[in-house]
Every structure is written in structure tokens, then in C-alpha cells.
CSV table of N, CA and C in Angstrom, one decimal:
chain,number,residue,atom,x,y,z
A,1,MET,N,0.5,8.5,31.2
A,1,MET,CA,0.5,9.9,30.8
A,1,MET,C,-0.2,9.9,29.4
A,2,LYS,N,0.0,8.7,28.4
A,2,LYS,CA,-0.6,8.7,27.2
A,2,LYS,C,-2.3,8.5,27.8
A,3,ARG,N,-2.9,7.9,28.6
A,3,ARG,CA,-4.1,7.5,28.9
A,3,ARG,C,-4.8,9.2,29.6
A,4,LEU,N,-3.9,9.8,30.3
A,4,LEU,CA,-4.2,11.0,30.9
A,4,LEU,C,-4.5,12.0,29.6
A,5,PHE,N,-3.8,12.0,28.5
A,5,PHE,CA,-3.9,12.8,27.6
A,5,PHE,C,-5.2,12.5,26.7
A,6,LEU,N,-5.4,11.0,26.5
A,6,LEU,CA,-6.7,10.6,25.8
A,6,LEU,C,-7.8,11.0,26.4
A,7,ILE,N,-8.0,10.9,27.9
A,7,ILE,CA,-9.0,11.3,28.6
A,7,ILE,C,-9.5,12.7,28.4
A,8,LEU,N,-8.5,13.6,28.7
A,8,LEU,CA,-8.4,15.0,28.4
A,8,LEU,C,-8.9,15.4,27.0
A,9,LEU,N,-8.4,14.6,25.9
A,9,LEU,CA,-8.6,14.9,24.5
A,9,LEU,C,-10.2,14.5,24.4
A,10,PHE,N,-10.6,13.7,24.9
A,10,PHE,CA,-12.3,13.1,24.9
A,10,PHE,C,-13.0,14.1,25.5
A,11,VAL,N,-12.6,14.7,26.7
A,11,VAL,CA,-13.4,15.8,27.3
A,11,VAL,C,-13.4,16.8,26.5
A,12,MET,N,-12.2,17.3,26.0
A,12,MET,CA,-12.2,18.6,25.3
A,12,MET,C,-13.2,18.4,24.0
A,13,ILE,N,-13.3,17.3,23.3
A,13,ILE,CA,-14.1,17.0,22.1
A,13,ILE,C,-15.5,17.0,22.6
A,14,ASN,N,-15.8,16.4,23.6
A,14,ASN,CA,-17.1,16.7,24.0
A,14,ASN,C,-17.7,17.9,24.4
A,15,LEU,N,-16.9,18.9,25.1
A,15,LEU,CA,-17.1,20.1,25.3
A,15,LEU,C,-17.3,21.0,24.1
A,16,PHE,N,-16.5,20.9,23.0
A,16,PHE,CA,-16.6,21.4,21.8
A,16,PHE,C,-17.7,21.2,21.0
A,17,ALA,N,-18.2,19.8,21.1
A,17,ALA,CA,-19.5,19.6,20.4
A,17,ALA,C,-20.5,19.9,21.0
A,18,PHE,N,-20.7,19.9,22.5
A,18,PHE,CA,-21.8,20.5,23.2
A,18,PHE,C,-21.8,21.9,22.9
A,19,SER,N,-20.8,22.7,22.9
A,19,SER,CA,-20.9,24.1,22.7
A,19,SER,C,-21.6,24.5,21.1
A,20,GLN,N,-21.0,23.6,20.4
A,20,GLN,CA,-21.5,23.7,18.9
A,20,GLN,C,-23.0,23.8,19.0
A,21,GLU,N,-23.5,22.4,19.5
A,21,GLU,CA,-24.8,22.2,19.3
A,21,GLU,C,-25.7,23.1,20.1
A,22,LYS,N,-25.3,23.7,21.2
A,22,LYS,CA,-26.1,25.0,21.8
A,22,LYS,C,-25.9,26.0,20.9
A,23,GLN,N,-24.9,26.4,20.6
A,23,GLN,CA,-24.9,27.5,19.5
A,23,GLN,C,-25.9,27.3,18.2
A,24,ASN,N,-26.1,26.3,17.7
A,24,ASN,CA,-26.7,26.1,16.7
A,24,ASN,C,-28.2,26.2,17.1
A,25,SER,N,-28.6,25.7,18.2
A,25,SER,CA,-29.9,25.7,18.6
A,25,SER,C,-30.4,26.9,19.1
A,26,SER,N,-29.6,28.1,19.3
A,26,SER,CA,-30.0,29.2,19.9
A,26,SER,C,-31.2,30.0,19.5
A,27,ILE,N,-31.4,29.6,18.0
A,27,ILE,CA,-32.5,30.3,17.4
A,27,ILE,C,-33.7,29.4,17.9
A,28,ASN,N,-33.7,28.1,18.1
A,28,ASN,CA,-35.0,27.4,18.8
A,28,ASN,C,-35.0,27.8,20.2
A,29,ASP,N,-34.1,28.2,21.0
A,29,ASP,CA,-34.3,28.4,22.3
A,29,ASP,C,-34.8,29.8,22.6
A,30,ALA,N,-35.0,30.5,21.7
A,30,ALA,CA,-35.5,31.9,21.9
A,30,ALA,C,-37.3,31.8,22.1
A,31,GLY,N,-37.9,32.6,22.5
A,31,GLY,CA,-39.3,32.7,23.1
A,31,GLY,C,-40.2,32.8,21.9
A,32,VAL,N,-41.2,32.4,21.9
A,32,VAL,CA,-42.3,32.3,20.9
A,32,VAL,C,-42.5,33.8,20.4
A,33,TYR,N,-42.9,34.4,21.7
A,33,TYR,CA,-43.5,36.0,21.7
A,33,TYR,C,-42.4,37.0,22.2
A,34,LYS,N,-42.6,38.2,21.6
A,34,LYS,CA,-41.8,39.1,22.1
A,34,LYS,C,-42.4,40.5,21.8
A,35,LEU,N,-42.2,41.4,22.8
A,35,LEU,CA,-42.9,42.7,23.0
A,35,LEU,C,-42.0,43.7,22.4
A,36,TYR,N,-42.2,44.7,21.5
A,36,TYR,CA,-41.4,45.7,21.1
A,36,TYR,C,-42.2,47.1,21.4
A,37,PRO,N,-41.3,48.0,22.1
A,37,PRO,CA,-42.0,49.3,22.5
A,37,PRO,C,-42.3,50.3,21.1
A,38,THR,N,-43.1,51.1,21.2
A,38,THR,CA,-43.2,52.1,20.1
A,38,THR,C,-42.8,53.4,20.9
A,39,GLU,N,-42.8,54.6,19.8
A,39,GLU,CA,-42.5,55.8,20.4
A,39,GLU,C,-43.8,56.1,21.2
A,40,ASN,N,-45.0,55.6,20.7
A,40,ASN,CA,-46.1,55.9,21.6
A,40,ASN,C,-46.1,55.4,23.2
A,41,ASN,N,-46.2,55.9,24.2
A,41,ASN,CA,-46.2,55.4,25.4
A,41,ASN,C,-47.1,54.2,25.8
A,42,TRP,N,-48.2,54.0,25.1
A,42,TRP,CA,-49.3,53.4,25.2
A,42,TRP,C,-49.3,52.1,24.3
A,43,MET,N,-48.4,52.1,23.4
A,43,MET,CA,-48.7,50.9,22.3
A,43,MET,C,-47.2,50.1,22.3
A,44,PHE,N,-47.4,49.0,22.1
A,44,PHE,CA,-46.4,47.8,21.7
A,44,PHE,C,-46.7,47.3,20.5
A,45,LEU,N,-45.8,46.5,19.9
A,45,LEU,CA,-46.1,45.6,19.0
A,45,LEU,C,-45.6,44.1,19.5
A,46,LYS,N,-46.5,43.3,19.4
A,46,LYS,CA,-46.1,41.7,19.9
A,46,LYS,C,-45.7,41.0,18.6
A,47,LEU,N,-44.7,40.4,18.6
A,47,LEU,CA,-44.4,39.7,17.5
A,47,LEU,C,-44.2,38.1,17.9
A,48,ASN,N,-44.9,37.1,17.1
A,48,ASN,CA,-44.8,35.8,17.2
A,48,ASN,C,-43.5,35.4,16.4
A,49,THR,N,-42.5,35.2,17.2
A,49,THR,CA,-41.3,35.0,16.5
A,49,THR,C,-41.0,33.7,15.5
A,50,ARG,N,-41.9,32.7,15.8
A,50,ARG,CA,-42.1,31.6,14.7
A,50,ARG,C,-42.8,31.8,13.2
A,51,THR,N,-44.0,32.7,13.3
A,51,THR,CA,-44.7,32.9,12.2
A,51,THR,C,-44.6,34.2,11.5
A,52,GLY,N,-44.2,35.1,12.2
A,52,GLY,CA,-44.0,36.6,11.6
A,52,GLY,C,-45.2,37.5,11.9
A,53,GLU,N,-46.2,36.6,12.6
A,53,GLU,CA,-47.5,37.6,13.0
A,53,GLU,C,-47.1,38.6,14.0
A,54,ILE,N,-47.9,39.7,14.0
A,54,ILE,CA,-47.5,40.9,14.7
A,54,ILE,C,-49.1,41.6,15.1
A,55,TRP,N,-49.0,41.7,16.5
A,55,TRP,CA,-50.4,42.3,16.9
A,55,TRP,C,-49.9,43.9,17.3
A,56,HIS,N,-50.9,44.7,17.5
A,56,HIS,CA,-50.6,46.1,18.0
A,56,HIS,C,-51.2,45.9,19.3
A,57,VAL,N,-50.5,46.3,20.3
A,57,VAL,CA,-51.1,46.1,21.6
A,57,VAL,C,-51.0,47.4,22.4
A,58,GLN,N,-52.4,48.0,22.8
A,58,GLN,CA,-52.6,48.9,23.5
A,58,GLN,C,-53.1,48.7,25.0
A,59,PHE,N,-52.4,49.4,25.8
A,59,PHE,CA,-52.6,49.6,27.1
A,59,PHE,C,-53.1,50.7,27.9
A,60,THR,N,-53.8,50.9,28.9
A,60,THR,CA,-54.1,52.2,29.7
A,60,THR,C,-54.2,51.9,31.0
A,61,VAL,N,-53.8,52.9,31.8
A,61,VAL,CA,-53.8,52.7,33.3
A,61,VAL,C,-55.3,53.3,33.8
A,62,GLU,N,-56.2,53.7,32.8
A,62,GLU,CA,-57.3,54.4,33.3
A,62,GLU,C,-58.5,53.7,33.0
A,63,ASN,N,-58.7,53.7,31.6
A,63,ASN,CA,-60.0,52.9,31.3
A,63,ASN,C,-59.8,51.5,30.6
A,64,PRO,N,-59.9,50.4,31.4
A,64,PRO,CA,-59.9,49.1,30.9
A,64,PRO,C,-60.5,48.8,29.5
A,65,GLN,N,-61.6,49.7,29.1
A,65,GLN,CA,-62.4,49.5,27.7
A,65,GLN,C,-61.2,49.9,26.6
A,66,ASN,N,-60.3,50.6,26.9
A,66,ASN,CA,-59.0,51.1,25.8
A,66,ASN,C,-58.0,50.0,25.8
A,67,ARG,N,-58.0,49.1,26.4
A,67,ARG,CA,-57.0,47.6,26.4
A,67,ARG,C,-57.5,47.1,25.2
A,68,PHE,N,-56.5,46.7,24.3
A,68,PHE,CA,-56.8,45.7,23.2
A,68,PHE,C,-55.5,45.3,22.4
A,69,GLN,N,-55.8,44.1,21.8
A,69,GLN,CA,-54.8,43.6,20.8
A,69,GLN,C,-55.4,43.5,19.5
A,70,GLU,N,-54.7,43.8,18.5
A,70,GLU,CA,-55.2,43.8,17.1
A,70,GLU,C,-54.3,43.2,16.2
A,71,LEU,N,-54.4,42.2,15.7
A,71,LEU,CA,-53.8,41.7,14.6
A,71,LEU,C,-53.4,42.3,13.1
A,72,ILE,N,-52.1,42.6,13.2
A,72,ILE,CA,-51.9,43.5,11.8
A,72,ILE,C,-51.1,42.9,10.8
A,73,THR,N,-50.6,41.6,10.9
A,73,THR,CA,-50.0,40.9,9.8
A,73,THR,C,-50.4,39.5,10.0
A,74,SER,N,-50.4,38.7,8.7
A,74,SER,CA,-50.8,37.2,8.8
A,74,SER,C,-49.6,36.6,8.8
A,75,MET,N,-49.7,35.2,9.0
A,75,MET,CA,-48.5,34.1,9.1
A,75,MET,C,-47.6,34.2,7.7
A,76,LEU,N,-46.3,34.3,8.1
A,76,LEU,CA,-45.2,34.3,7.1
A,76,LEU,C,-44.7,33.0,7.0
A,77,ALA,N,-44.7,32.2,8.1
A,77,ALA,CA,-43.9,31.0,7.8
A,77,ALA,C,-45.0,29.9,8.4
A,78,PHE,N,-45.0,28.6,7.7
A,78,PHE,CA,-46.1,27.6,7.9
A,78,PHE,C,-45.1,26.3,8.3
A,79,GLY,N,-45.7,25.5,9.2
A,79,GLY,CA,-45.6,24.1,9.2
A,79,GLY,C,-44.1,24.1,9.7
A,80,SER,N,-43.2,23.3,8.9
A,80,SER,CA,-41.8,23.0,9.4
A,80,SER,C,-41.0,24.6,9.3
A,81,GLU,N,-41.3,25.1,8.7
A,81,GLU,CA,-40.4,26.7,8.5
A,81,GLU,C,-40.6,27.2,9.7
A,82,GLN,N,-41.9,27.0,10.6
A,82,GLN,CA,-41.6,27.8,12.1
A,82,GLN,C,-40.7,27.3,12.9
A,83,LYS,N,-39.9,28.2,13.4
A,83,LYS,CA,-38.8,28.2,14.5
A,83,LYS,C,-38.7,29.4,15.4
A,84,ASN,N,-38.8,29.2,16.6
A,84,ASN,CA,-38.6,30.2,17.6
A,84,ASN,C,-37.6,30.9,17.2
A,85,GLY,N,-37.6,32.4,17.1
A,85,GLY,CA,-36.7,33.5,16.9
A,85,GLY,C,-36.3,33.5,15.5
A,86,ARG,N,-37.1,33.1,14.6
A,86,ARG,CA,-37.1,33.2,13.1
A,86,ARG,C,-37.3,34.5,12.7
A,87,PHE,N,-38.2,35.2,13.4
A,87,PHE,CA,-38.5,36.9,13.0
A,87,PHE,C,-38.1,37.7,14.2
A,88,GLU,N,-37.5,38.9,13.7
A,88,GLU,CA,-37.3,39.9,14.4
A,88,GLU,C,-37.8,41.3,13.9
A,89,LEU,N,-38.2,42.1,14.9
A,89,LEU,CA,-38.4,43.4,14.5
A,89,LEU,C,-37.4,44.6,14.9
A,90,TYR,N,-37.4,45.4,13.8
A,90,TYR,CA,-36.3,46.4,14.1
A,90,TYR,C,-37.0,47.9,14.0
A,91,PRO,N,-36.7,48.8,14.9
A,91,PRO,CA,-37.3,50.4,14.8
A,91,PRO,C,-36.9,51.0,13.7
A,92,THR,N,-37.4,51.7,13.0
A,92,THR,CA,-36.6,52.7,12.0
A,92,THR,C,-36.9,54.0,12.7
A,93,ASN,N,-36.3,55.4,11.9
A,93,ASN,CA,-36.6,56.6,12.4
A,93,ASN,C,-38.0,57.3,12.1
A,94,ASN,N,-38.8,56.8,11.7
A,94,ASN,CA,-40.1,56.9,11.4
A,94,ASN,C,-41.1,56.3,12.6
A,95,PHE,N,-41.8,57.2,13.1
A,95,PHE,CA,-42.6,56.4,14.2
A,95,PHE,C,-43.5,55.4,14.1
A,96,TYR,N,-44.1,55.2,12.9
A,96,TYR,CA,-45.0,54.3,12.7
A,96,TYR,C,-44.5,53.0,11.9
A,97,ASN,N,-43.2,53.0,11.6
A,97,ASN,CA,-42.5,51.8,10.6
A,97,ASN,C,-41.4,51.0,11.5
A,98,PHE,N,-41.7,49.7,11.3
A,98,PHE,CA,-40.5,48.9,11.6
A,98,PHE,C,-40.3,48.0,10.5
A,99,ILE,N,-39.0,47.3,10.5
A,99,ILE,CA,-38.6,46.4,9.6
A,99,ILE,C,-38.5,45.3,10.4
A,100,LEU,N,-39.4,44.2,9.6
A,100,LEU,CA,-39.6,42.8,9.9
A,100,LEU,C,-38.4,42.1,9.1
A,101,LEU,N,-37.6,41.2,9.8
A,101,LEU,CA,-36.5,40.7,9.3
A,101,LEU,C,-36.9,38.8,9.6
A,102,ASP,N,-36.7,38.1,8.4
A,102,ASP,CA,-36.7,36.6,8.4
A,102,ASP,C,-35.4,36.5,8.8
A,103,THR,N,-34.8,36.0,10.0
A,103,THR,CA,-33.4,35.9,10.1
A,103,THR,C,-32.9,34.4,9.5
A,104,ILE,N,-33.7,33.6,8.7
A,104,ILE,CA,-33.4,32.5,8.2
A,104,ILE,C,-32.9,32.6,6.9
A,105,ASP,N,-34.1,33.2,6.1
A,105,ASP,CA,-33.8,33.4,4.6
A,105,ASP,C,-33.5,34.7,4.3
A,106,GLY,N,-33.5,35.7,5.2
A,106,GLY,CA,-33.2,37.2,4.7
A,106,GLY,C,-34.3,37.9,4.1
A,107,ARG,N,-35.5,37.5,4.0
A,107,ARG,CA,-36.6,38.4,3.6
A,107,ARG,C,-36.7,39.6,4.5
A,108,ALA,N,-37.3,40.7,4.1
A,108,ALA,CA,-37.3,41.7,4.8
A,108,ALA,C,-38.7,42.4,4.5
A,109,TRP,N,-39.5,42.9,5.4
A,109,TRP,CA,-40.7,43.7,5.1
A,109,TRP,C,-40.7,45.0,5.9
A,110,GLN,N,-41.5,45.8,5.4
A,110,GLN,CA,-41.6,47.1,6.1
A,110,GLN,C,-43.0,47.2,6.6
A,111,VAL,N,-43.1,47.1,8.1
A,111,VAL,CA,-44.4,47.0,8.9
A,111,VAL,C,-44.7,48.4,9.3
A,112,GLN,N,-46.1,48.9,8.8
A,112,GLN,CA,-46.3,50.3,9.1
A,112,GLN,C,-47.8,50.1,10.3
A,113,TRP,N,-47.5,50.4,11.4
A,113,TRP,CA,-48.9,50.5,12.3
A,113,TRP,C,-49.4,51.8,12.5
A,114,GLY,N,-50.6,51.9,13.0
A,114,GLY,CA,-51.1,53.2,13.3
A,114,GLY,C,-52.8,53.3,12.7
A,115,LYS,N,-53.2,54.2,12.2
A,115,LYS,CA,-54.4,54.5,11.5
A,115,LYS,C,-54.8,53.1,10.4
A,116,GLU,N,-53.7,53.0,9.6
A,116,GLU,CA,-53.8,52.1,8.6
A,116,GLU,C,-52.5,50.9,8.6
A,117,HIS,N,-52.8,49.8,8.7
A,117,HIS,CA,-51.7,48.9,9.1
A,117,HIS,C,-51.3,48.3,7.9
A,118,GLN,N,-50.1,48.3,7.6
A,118,GLN,CA,-49.7,47.7,6.4
A,118,GLN,C,-48.4,46.7,6.4
A,119,ILE,N,-48.0,45.9,5.6
A,119,ILE,CA,-46.7,45.1,5.6
A,119,ILE,C,-46.5,45.0,4.1
A,120,LEU,N,-45.4,45.7,3.6
A,120,LEU,CA,-44.7,45.5,2.3
A,120,LEU,C,-43.5,44.9,2.2
A,121,PRO,N,-43.4,44.0,1.4
A,121,PRO,CA,-42.0,43.5,1.1
A,121,PRO,C,-41.1,44.1,0.8
A,122,ILE,N,-39.8,44.0,1.1
A,122,ILE,CA,-38.6,44.8,0.8
A,122,ILE,C,-37.8,43.9,-0.2
A,123,ARG,N,-37.7,44.1,-1.3
A,123,ARG,CA,-37.0,43.6,-2.6
A,123,ARG,C,-35.7,43.9,-2.4
């Protein structure tokens, strides 16, 4: 009986340790790139979740000349700071604005796309 209890205890400890490890690594398991829809049917924002870089992506079903990607922000995390899933985009009620959040240190930026692209820190 004592032996069975020890084996069961050993199994439970290992399962708990594995689930904690998996939970802690969930940021690293996320994909590098994510696409976010905008209110414009032909536009998406593509986010590099490791670096914070954002591209404006336009597609079309008619003229292939109108398909493009344009970088609208520069890197916000470098070297060992880069982790999959570090950055997330959140839409706002304003058509052209998103909030970019650094999920590790809490920094936030207002990202504006459209005719003029801007990224402004939120303090």
C-alpha cells in the first residue's frame, strides 16, 4: 500500500511539473506572425510577435498590382528580448488605430495606419 502511494505521488508530481512547464512556455509556443483584420475589407495588419514590427497588408481579387506589404513600424525588441507571442495588437473604436502591447513588460503604443503611419508610445 505504501509503495502504491509513493508511485502515485511520484506520477502526480511529474504531471504537475509538466503542466507548469507547459504553461510557462505558452508565450514561446505562439507563432511568430499574426494577421489582424481591419475595418477595411482589403487591409490587414501583420504583426511579428517577437519584435513588434507591423506591416500594412493589402490584397485584391482583381488587380495583382494592388497587392502589397508595407512596413509601418520598426523593431521594438532585440536579441534575447525576442520571444514568440511577446507583442499583441488590440483594435480600438477608431478605424485606423490599434494598441500594440508588450505582454512581457507592459509597454504600450498607439499604432495608426492609413495615409500616414505612426507609432506613439502610451505612457
